[in-house]
Backbone as a printed PyTorch tensor [residue, N CA C, xyz], in Angstrom:
tensor([[[ 73.2650, 109.2660,  95.1310],
         [ 74.5370, 109.7660,  95.6060],
         [ 74.6450, 109.4490,  97.1040]],

        [[ 75.7610, 108.8560,  97.5060],
         [ 75.9750, 108.4740,  98.8910],
         [ 77.1120, 109.3220,  99.4610]],

        [[ 76.7560, 110.4820, 100.0110],
         [ 77.7460, 111.4190, 100.5430],
         [ 77.7570, 111.3030, 102.0610]],

        [[ 78.9490, 111.1930, 102.6250],
         [ 79.1020, 111.1750, 104.0850],
         [ 79.8160, 112.4450, 104.5080]],

        [[ 79.2140, 113.1510, 105.4440],
         [ 79.8360, 114.3680, 105.9630],
         [ 79.7390, 114.3520, 107.4850]],

        [[ 80.5590, 115.1690, 108.1490],
         [ 80.4560, 115.2580, 109.6100],
         [ 79.1130, 115.8480, 110.0230]],

        [[ 78.7220, 115.5800, 111.2550],
         [ 77.5360, 116.2080, 111.8220],
         [ 77.8920, 117.6310, 112.2480]],

        [[ 76.9340, 118.5280, 112.1510],
         [ 77.1530, 119.9270, 112.5180],
         [ 76.5120, 120.2130, 113.8660]],

        [[ 77.2950, 120.8100, 114.7490],
         [ 76.8110, 121.1450, 116.0880],
         [ 77.1720, 122.5900, 116.4200]],

        [[ 76.6060, 123.0540, 117.5220],
         [ 76.9250, 124.3750, 118.0640],
         [ 77.1860, 124.2240, 119.5590]],

        [[ 78.0900, 125.0320, 120.0730],
         [ 78.3630, 125.1280, 121.4990],
         [ 78.4390, 126.6070, 121.8340]],

        [[ 78.2540, 126.9310, 123.1210],
         [ 78.3770, 128.3330, 123.5100],
         [ 79.0660, 128.4600, 124.8570]],

        [[ 79.9690, 129.4220, 124.9240],
         [ 80.5180, 129.8710, 126.1940],
         [ 79.5780, 130.9730, 126.6610]],

        [[ 78.7700, 130.6500, 127.6710],
         [ 77.8150, 131.6270, 128.2020],
         [ 78.4780, 132.3860, 129.3400]],

        [[ 78.6090, 133.6980, 129.1500],
         [ 79.0680, 134.5760, 130.2300],
         [ 77.8230, 135.0030, 130.9920]],

        [[ 77.7160, 134.5500, 132.2430],
         [ 76.5290, 134.8370, 133.0410],
         [ 76.7550, 136.1000, 133.8610]],

        [[ 75.7640, 136.9830, 133.8230],
         [ 75.8420, 138.2890, 134.4930],
         [ 74.7000, 138.4340, 135.4780]],

        [[ 74.9650, 139.2100, 136.5080],
         [ 73.9280, 139.6800, 137.4190],
         [ 74.0370, 141.1930, 137.3900]],

        [[ 73.1960, 141.8160, 136.5780],
         [ 73.3610, 143.2450, 136.3170],
         [ 74.6830, 143.4570, 135.6090]],

        [[ 75.5450, 144.2670, 136.2000],
         [ 76.8740, 144.5400, 135.6280],
         [ 77.9590, 143.6170, 136.1840]],

        [[ 77.5870, 142.7330, 137.1280],
         [ 78.5650, 141.8530, 137.7790],
         [ 78.6720, 140.5230, 137.0440]],

        [[ 79.8940, 140.1780, 136.6420],
         [ 80.1590, 138.9090, 135.9780],
         [ 80.1340, 137.7890, 137.0100]],

        [[ 79.2490, 136.8240, 136.8220],
         [ 79.1380, 135.7010, 137.7630],
         [ 80.0280, 134.5300, 137.3790]],

        [[ 80.2420, 134.3130, 136.0760],
         [ 81.0720, 133.1960, 135.6470],
         [ 80.5930, 132.5950, 134.3360]],

        [[ 81.1690, 131.4280, 134.0320],
         [ 80.8780, 130.6920, 132.8030],
         [ 79.9420, 129.5360, 133.1490]],

        [[ 78.9380, 129.3220, 132.3120],
         [ 77.9600, 128.2550, 132.5290],
         [ 78.4490, 126.9690, 131.8660]],

        [[ 78.5210, 125.9020, 132.6570],
         [ 78.8170, 124.5670, 132.1350],
         [ 77.7080, 123.6260, 132.5690]],

        [[ 77.4620, 122.6010, 131.7570],
         [ 76.4990, 121.5880, 132.1490],
         [ 77.2400, 120.3380, 132.5910]],

        [[ 76.5970, 119.5950, 133.4540],
         [ 77.0480, 118.2590, 133.8110],
         [ 76.1650, 117.3140, 132.9950]],

        [[ 76.7820, 116.5160, 132.1270],
         [ 76.0310, 115.7100, 131.1640],
         [ 75.3490, 114.5050, 131.8040]],

        [[ 74.1060, 114.2340, 131.3520],
         [ 73.3700, 113.0350, 131.7490],
         [ 73.8760, 111.8260, 130.9750]],

        [[ 74.1890, 112.0640, 129.6950],
         [ 74.5240, 110.9870, 128.7650],
         [ 76.0330, 110.8800, 128.5660]],

        [[ 76.4460, 109.7620, 127.9800],
         [ 77.8560, 109.5700, 127.6440],
         [ 78.2380, 110.5130, 126.5140]],

        [[ 79.4320, 111.0210, 126.5280],
         [ 80.4140, 110.9040, 127.5970],
         [ 80.0360, 111.8100, 128.7660]],

        [[ 80.1950, 111.2960, 129.9690],
         [ 79.8190, 112.0420, 131.1740],
         [ 80.9560, 112.9570, 131.6020]],

        [[ 80.6010, 114.0490, 132.2090],
         [ 81.5410, 115.0630, 132.6580],
         [ 80.9330, 116.4280, 132.4280]],

        [[ 81.7710, 117.4490, 132.5400],
         [ 81.3300, 118.8210, 132.3070],
         [ 81.5110, 119.1740, 130.8400]],

        [[ 80.5920, 119.9890, 130.3320],
         [ 80.6530, 120.3990, 128.9320],
         [ 80.0640, 121.7870, 128.7720]],

        [[ 80.4710, 122.4290, 127.7080],
         [ 79.7720, 123.6340, 127.2750],
         [ 78.3810, 123.2100, 126.8390]],

        [[ 77.3680, 124.0170, 127.0910],
         [ 76.0600, 123.6650, 126.5610],
         [ 76.0830, 123.7540, 125.0340]],

        [[ 75.3610, 122.8520, 124.4160],
         [ 75.3220, 122.8390, 122.9620],
         [ 74.5860, 121.6280, 122.4400]],

        [[ 74.5900, 121.4880, 121.1330],
         [ 73.9140, 120.3530, 120.5150],
         [ 73.9470, 120.4570, 119.0060]],

        [[ 73.2050, 119.5700, 118.3850],
         [ 73.2210, 119.4690, 116.9350],
         [ 72.2840, 120.4810, 116.2720]],

        [[ 72.6680, 120.9010, 115.0900],
         [ 71.8620, 121.8130, 114.2790],
         [ 70.8150, 120.9760, 113.5490]],

        [[ 69.5520, 121.3820, 113.6440],
         [ 68.4760, 120.6940, 112.9350],
         [ 68.4380, 121.1280, 111.4760]],

        [[ 67.9590, 120.2420, 110.6050],
         [ 67.7900, 120.5770, 109.1910],
         [ 66.8290, 121.7540, 109.0880]],

        [[ 67.1960, 122.7520, 108.2920],
         [ 66.3720, 123.9410, 108.1100],
         [ 66.6090, 125.0270, 109.1370]],

        [[ 67.5940, 124.8240, 110.0020],
         [ 67.8790, 125.7650, 111.0790],
         [ 69.2590, 126.3790, 110.8520]],

        [[ 69.3940, 127.6680, 111.1130],
         [ 70.7150, 128.2980, 111.0370],
         [ 71.4950, 127.9570, 112.3000]],

        [[ 72.8270, 128.1090, 112.2540],
         [ 73.6240, 127.8480, 113.4610],
         [ 73.2520, 128.8370, 114.5600]],

        [[ 72.9040, 130.0610, 114.1970],
         [ 72.4980, 131.0590, 115.1880],
         [ 71.1880, 130.6510, 115.8720]],

        [[ 70.2290, 130.1730, 115.0960],
         [ 68.9660, 129.7030, 115.6800],
         [ 69.2160, 128.4850, 116.5650]],

        [[ 70.0820, 127.5960, 116.1000],
         [ 70.3620, 126.3630, 116.8490],
         [ 71.0070, 126.6630, 118.1890]],

        [[ 71.9680, 127.5950, 118.2230],
         [ 72.6580, 127.8540, 119.4960],
         [ 71.7130, 128.5190, 120.4970]],

        [[ 70.8510, 129.4000, 120.0410],
         [ 69.8800, 130.0300, 120.9460],
         [ 68.9020, 128.9800, 121.4760]],

        [[ 68.4290, 128.0900, 120.5920],
         [ 67.5070, 127.0190, 121.0060],
         [ 68.1780, 126.0720, 121.9990]],

        [[ 69.3980, 125.6410, 121.6720],
         [ 70.0990, 124.6920, 122.5420],
         [ 70.3880, 125.2910, 123.9220]],

        [[ 70.7460, 126.5730, 123.9740],
         [ 71.0150, 127.1980, 125.2670],
         [ 69.7510, 127.2190, 126.1180]],

        [[ 68.6240, 127.5370, 125.5000],
         [ 67.3430, 127.5640, 126.2250],
         [ 66.9900, 126.1630, 126.7160]],

        [[ 67.1600, 125.1390, 125.8480],
         [ 66.8090, 123.7660, 126.2250],
         [ 67.6850, 123.2350, 127.3510]],

        [[ 68.9760, 123.5110, 127.3090],
         [ 69.8960, 122.9120, 128.2770],
         [ 70.0720, 123.7200, 129.5580]],

        [[ 69.9220, 125.0530, 129.4730],
         [ 70.1930, 125.8900, 130.6450],
         [ 69.0030, 126.7410, 131.0800]],

        [[ 67.9710, 126.8270, 130.2550],
         [ 66.8310, 127.6800, 130.5630],
         [ 67.1040, 129.1550, 130.3560]],

        [[ 68.2980, 129.4900, 129.8440],
         [ 68.6880, 130.8980, 129.6940],
         [ 68.3880, 131.4250, 128.2950]],

        [[ 67.9660, 132.6740, 128.2390],
         [ 67.8630, 133.3990, 126.9720],
         [ 69.2030, 134.0800, 126.7650]],

        [[ 69.9050, 133.7020, 125.7180],
         [ 71.2520, 134.2240, 125.4870],
         [ 71.2580, 135.2460, 124.3610]],

        [[ 72.2230, 136.1210, 124.4490],
         [ 72.4860, 137.0680, 123.3690],
         [ 73.8580, 136.7200, 122.8040]],

        [[ 73.9080, 136.4350, 121.5140],
         [ 75.1650, 136.0750, 120.8650],
         [ 76.0670, 137.2930, 120.8070]],

        [[ 77.3070, 137.1290, 121.2280],
         [ 78.3100, 138.1850, 121.1240],
         [ 79.1330, 138.0040, 119.8510]],

        [[ 79.7490, 136.8160, 119.7100],
         [ 80.5820, 136.5430, 118.5420],
         [ 80.8820, 135.0540, 118.4440]],

        [[ 81.4780, 134.6720, 117.3440],
         [ 81.9350, 133.2910, 117.1620],
         [ 83.3750, 133.2180, 117.6420]],

        [[ 83.6460, 132.2560, 118.5200],
         [ 85.0180, 132.0180, 118.9660],
         [ 85.7930, 131.2850, 117.8850]],

        [[ 85.1690, 130.2730, 117.2740],
         [ 85.8440, 129.5160, 116.2400],
         [ 85.0430, 128.2930, 115.8310]],

        [[ 85.6160, 127.5550, 114.8800],
         [ 85.0300, 126.3060, 114.3900],
         [ 86.0050, 125.2010, 114.7570]],

        [[ 85.5020, 124.1730, 115.4270],
         [ 86.3340, 123.0730, 115.8990],
         [ 85.9310, 121.8150, 115.1380]],

        [[ 86.8910, 121.2360, 114.4120],
         [ 86.5380, 120.1770, 113.4720],
         [ 87.4360, 118.9480, 113.5150]],

        [[ 88.2530, 118.8080, 114.5400],
         [ 89.1030, 117.6320, 114.6600],
         [ 88.2210, 116.3820, 114.6290]],

        [[ 88.4700, 115.4410, 113.7030],
         [ 87.6240, 114.2440, 113.6170],
         [ 87.5580, 113.4480, 114.9210]],

        [[ 88.5320, 113.5910, 115.8030],
         [ 88.5320, 112.8640, 117.0580],
         [ 87.9840, 113.6350, 118.2440]],

        [[ 87.4050, 114.8180, 118.0090],
         [ 86.9670, 115.6640, 119.1280],
         [ 85.7750, 115.0920, 119.8850]],

        [[ 85.0010, 114.2310, 119.2530],
         [ 83.8090, 113.6610, 119.8790],
         [ 83.8700, 112.1380, 119.7300]],

        [[ 83.8540, 111.3860, 120.8290],
         [ 83.9540, 109.9300, 120.7340],
         [ 82.7620, 109.2750, 120.0310]],

        [[ 81.6760, 110.0050, 119.8380],
         [ 80.4900, 109.4430, 119.1870],
         [ 80.5850, 109.4890, 117.6670]],

        [[ 81.5360, 110.2480, 117.1330],
         [ 81.6780, 110.3630, 115.6800],
         [ 82.2550, 111.7050, 115.3120]],

        [[ 82.4180, 111.9360, 114.0060],
         [ 83.0020, 113.1830, 113.5140],
         [ 81.9510, 114.2890, 113.5880]],

        [[ 82.1720, 115.2250, 114.4970],
         [ 81.2640, 116.3550, 114.7130],
         [ 82.0550, 117.6400, 114.5600]],

        [[ 81.5390, 118.5480, 113.7630],
         [ 82.1130, 119.8820, 113.6100],
         [ 81.2340, 120.8400, 114.4200]],

        [[ 81.8610, 121.6490, 115.2670],
         [ 81.0890, 122.5680, 116.0940],
         [ 81.4880, 124.0170, 115.8480]],

        [[ 80.4690, 124.8390, 115.6530],
         [ 80.6470, 126.2870, 115.6160],
         [ 80.4630, 126.7480, 117.0640]],

        [[ 81.5180, 127.3630, 117.6180],
         [ 81.4830, 127.7470, 119.0300],
         [ 81.2720, 129.2520, 119.1460]],

        [[ 80.2180, 129.6140, 119.8260],
         [ 79.8390, 131.0070, 120.0360],
         [ 80.2150, 131.4410, 121.4480]],

        [[ 80.3140, 132.7460, 121.6280],
         [ 80.4050, 133.3650, 122.9410],
         [ 79.1500, 134.2170, 123.0670]],

        [[ 78.5070, 134.1330, 124.2260],
         [ 77.2880, 134.8990, 124.4150],
         [ 77.1070, 135.3100, 125.8600]],

        [[ 76.0750, 136.0820, 126.0960],
         [ 75.8030, 136.6390, 127.4090],
         [ 74.3730, 136.3350, 127.8240]],

        [[ 74.2030, 136.1480, 129.1390],
         [ 72.8660, 135.8960, 129.6720],
         [ 72.7930, 136.4090, 131.1020]],

        [[ 71.5770, 136.6290, 131.5370],
         [ 71.2870, 136.9770, 132.9270],
         [ 70.2560, 135.9690, 133.4100]],

        [[ 70.1750, 135.8030, 134.7210],
         [ 69.1600, 134.9120, 135.2680],
         [ 69.7640, 133.7170, 135.9600]],

        [[ 68.8820, 132.7970, 136.3460],
         [ 69.2940, 131.5930, 137.0670],
         [ 69.2050, 130.4110, 136.1110]],

        [[ 70.3510, 129.8000, 135.7790],
         [ 70.3030, 128.6460, 134.8780],
         [ 69.6470, 127.4390, 135.5500]],

        [[ 68.8980, 126.6720, 134.7470],
         [ 68.2510, 125.4620, 135.2270],
         [ 68.4650, 124.3640, 134.2030]],

        [[ 68.8320, 123.1750, 134.6860],
         [ 69.1450, 122.0550, 133.8040],
         [ 67.9150, 121.5710, 133.0520]],

        [[ 68.1270, 121.2520, 131.7830],
         [ 67.0860, 120.6830, 130.9410],
         [ 67.7350, 119.8540, 129.8490]],

        [[ 66.9340, 119.2000, 129.0300],
         [ 67.4210, 118.3890, 127.9100],
         [ 68.3920, 117.3360, 128.4240]],

        [[ 69.6210, 117.2670, 127.8860],
         [ 70.5580, 116.2360, 128.3530],
         [ 71.5120, 116.7520, 129.4260]],

        [[ 71.1640, 117.8730, 130.0450],
         [ 71.9670, 118.4000, 131.1560],
         [ 71.4240, 117.8360, 132.4690]],

        [[ 72.2890, 117.1550, 133.2310],
         [ 71.8880, 116.6440, 134.5430],
         [ 71.8330, 117.7810, 135.5530]],

        [[ 72.8600, 118.6480, 135.5000],
         [ 72.9440, 119.8250, 136.3610],
         [ 73.5980, 120.9480, 135.5740]],

        [[ 73.3660, 122.1650, 136.0460],
         [ 74.0300, 123.3360, 135.4660],
         [ 74.8860, 123.9590, 136.5610]],

        [[ 76.1060, 124.3340, 136.1960],
         [ 77.0400, 124.9370, 137.1470],
         [ 77.5480, 126.2570, 136.5740]],

        [[ 77.8690, 127.1820, 137.4620],
         [ 78.4860, 128.4550, 137.0830],
         [ 79.8660, 128.4820, 137.7290]],

        [[ 80.9010, 128.6400, 136.8970],
         [ 82.2730, 128.6340, 137.3790],
         [ 82.9460, 129.9700, 137.1000]],

        [[ 83.6580, 130.4790, 138.0880],
         [ 84.5590, 131.6080, 137.8420],
         [ 85.6810, 131.0860, 136.9560]],

        [[ 86.3030, 131.9550, 136.1780],
         [ 87.3540, 131.5180, 135.2460],
         [ 88.4510, 130.7360, 135.9500]],

        [[ 88.8500, 131.1870, 137.1350],
         [ 89.9490, 130.5080, 137.8420],
         [ 89.5290, 129.1610, 138.4230]],

        [[ 88.2320, 128.8560, 138.4380],
         [ 87.7470, 127.6000, 139.0140],
         [ 87.2230, 126.6110, 137.9690]],

        [[ 87.4220, 126.8890, 136.6830],
         [ 86.9280, 125.9820, 135.6450],
         [ 87.5120, 124.5860, 135.8550]],

        [[ 86.6820, 123.5360, 135.7210],
         [ 87.1210, 122.1600, 136.0000],
         [ 87.8320, 121.5210, 134.7990]],

        [[ 88.9950, 122.0430, 134.4510],
         [ 89.6920, 121.5890, 133.2450],
         [ 89.9230, 120.0840, 133.2130]],

        [[ 90.1250, 119.4460, 134.3640],
         [ 90.3880, 118.0190, 134.3860],
         [ 89.1650, 117.1490, 134.1500]],

        [[ 87.9690, 117.7340, 134.1920],
         [ 86.7310, 116.9620, 134.0520],
         [ 85.8870, 117.3670, 132.8560]],

        [[ 86.4870, 118.0560, 131.8880],
         [ 85.7520, 118.4840, 130.7030],
         [ 85.7610, 117.3830, 129.6450]],

        [[ 84.6360, 117.2330, 128.9460],
         [ 84.5380, 116.2370, 127.8790],
         [ 84.7820, 116.8880, 126.5180]],

        [[ 84.8220, 116.0410, 125.5070],
         [ 85.0680, 116.4580, 124.1270],
         [ 86.3900, 117.2380, 124.0860]],

        [[ 86.4240, 118.3160, 123.3340],
         [ 87.6170, 119.1720, 123.2880],
         [ 87.3400, 120.5020, 123.9900]],

        [[ 86.4540, 120.4690, 124.9600],
         [ 86.0310, 121.7110, 125.6130],
         [ 87.1330, 122.3350, 126.4620]],

        [[ 88.1160, 121.5500, 126.8800],
         [ 89.2810, 122.1290, 127.5510],
         [ 90.0120, 123.0580, 126.5810]],

        [[ 90.2370, 122.5780, 125.3650],
         [ 90.9050, 123.3980, 124.3440],
         [ 90.1040, 124.6580, 124.0360]],

        [[ 88.7890, 124.5020, 123.9040],
         [ 87.9310, 125.6380, 123.5790],
         [ 87.9920, 126.6930, 124.6840]],

        [[ 87.8910, 126.2680, 125.9300],
         [ 87.9400, 127.2260, 127.0390],
         [ 89.3130, 127.8740, 127.1650]],

        [[ 90.3700, 127.1380, 126.8860],
         [ 91.7100, 127.7470, 126.8940],
         [ 91.8240, 128.7870, 125.7740]],

        [[ 91.2850, 128.4730, 124.5950],
         [ 91.2730, 129.4540, 123.5000],
         [ 90.4950, 130.6950, 123.8970]],

        [[ 89.3720, 130.5040, 124.5710],
         [ 88.5570, 131.6360, 125.0240],
         [ 89.3430, 132.5070, 126.0020]],

        [[ 89.9730, 131.8860, 126.9820],
         [ 90.7380, 132.6450, 127.9850],
         [ 91.8860, 133.4010, 127.3180]],

        [[ 92.5560, 132.7680, 126.3540],
         [ 93.6430, 133.4390, 125.6330],
         [ 93.1510, 134.6410, 124.8340]],

        [[ 91.8790, 134.6010, 124.4270],
         [ 91.3260, 135.6890, 123.6070],
         [ 90.9260, 136.9060, 124.4250]],

        [[ 90.9300, 136.7730, 125.7520],
         [ 90.4810, 137.8950, 126.6090],
         [ 91.4930, 139.0220, 126.6280]]])
């Protein structure tokens, strides 16, 4: 049987806190193409749940231990990723600490909501962040 399906990925909007003070949203600056700012995330490994994958990917890309709050949504537009058809389960989560770049993240940045770099976001992350802001 030759079945073709989209690749499954996870992304997370990390709300970074310092105690009770909201510091901002964590974005990575990508090392690889497409270059620009992105939500941290990656592909789900075989045998891994999406919840396990998002926690692993956040640790690999930002060095942060995250706590999942909820799922924002599932983004499945076949054109959302120039590398191919990728479906992403997008989570919202919380973390404390100092993010540090790892994996395919060149740098990690923390942005206040009003300073998000909408013009430099890759994939469909502009849409995802706008959906997140609308949900507040």
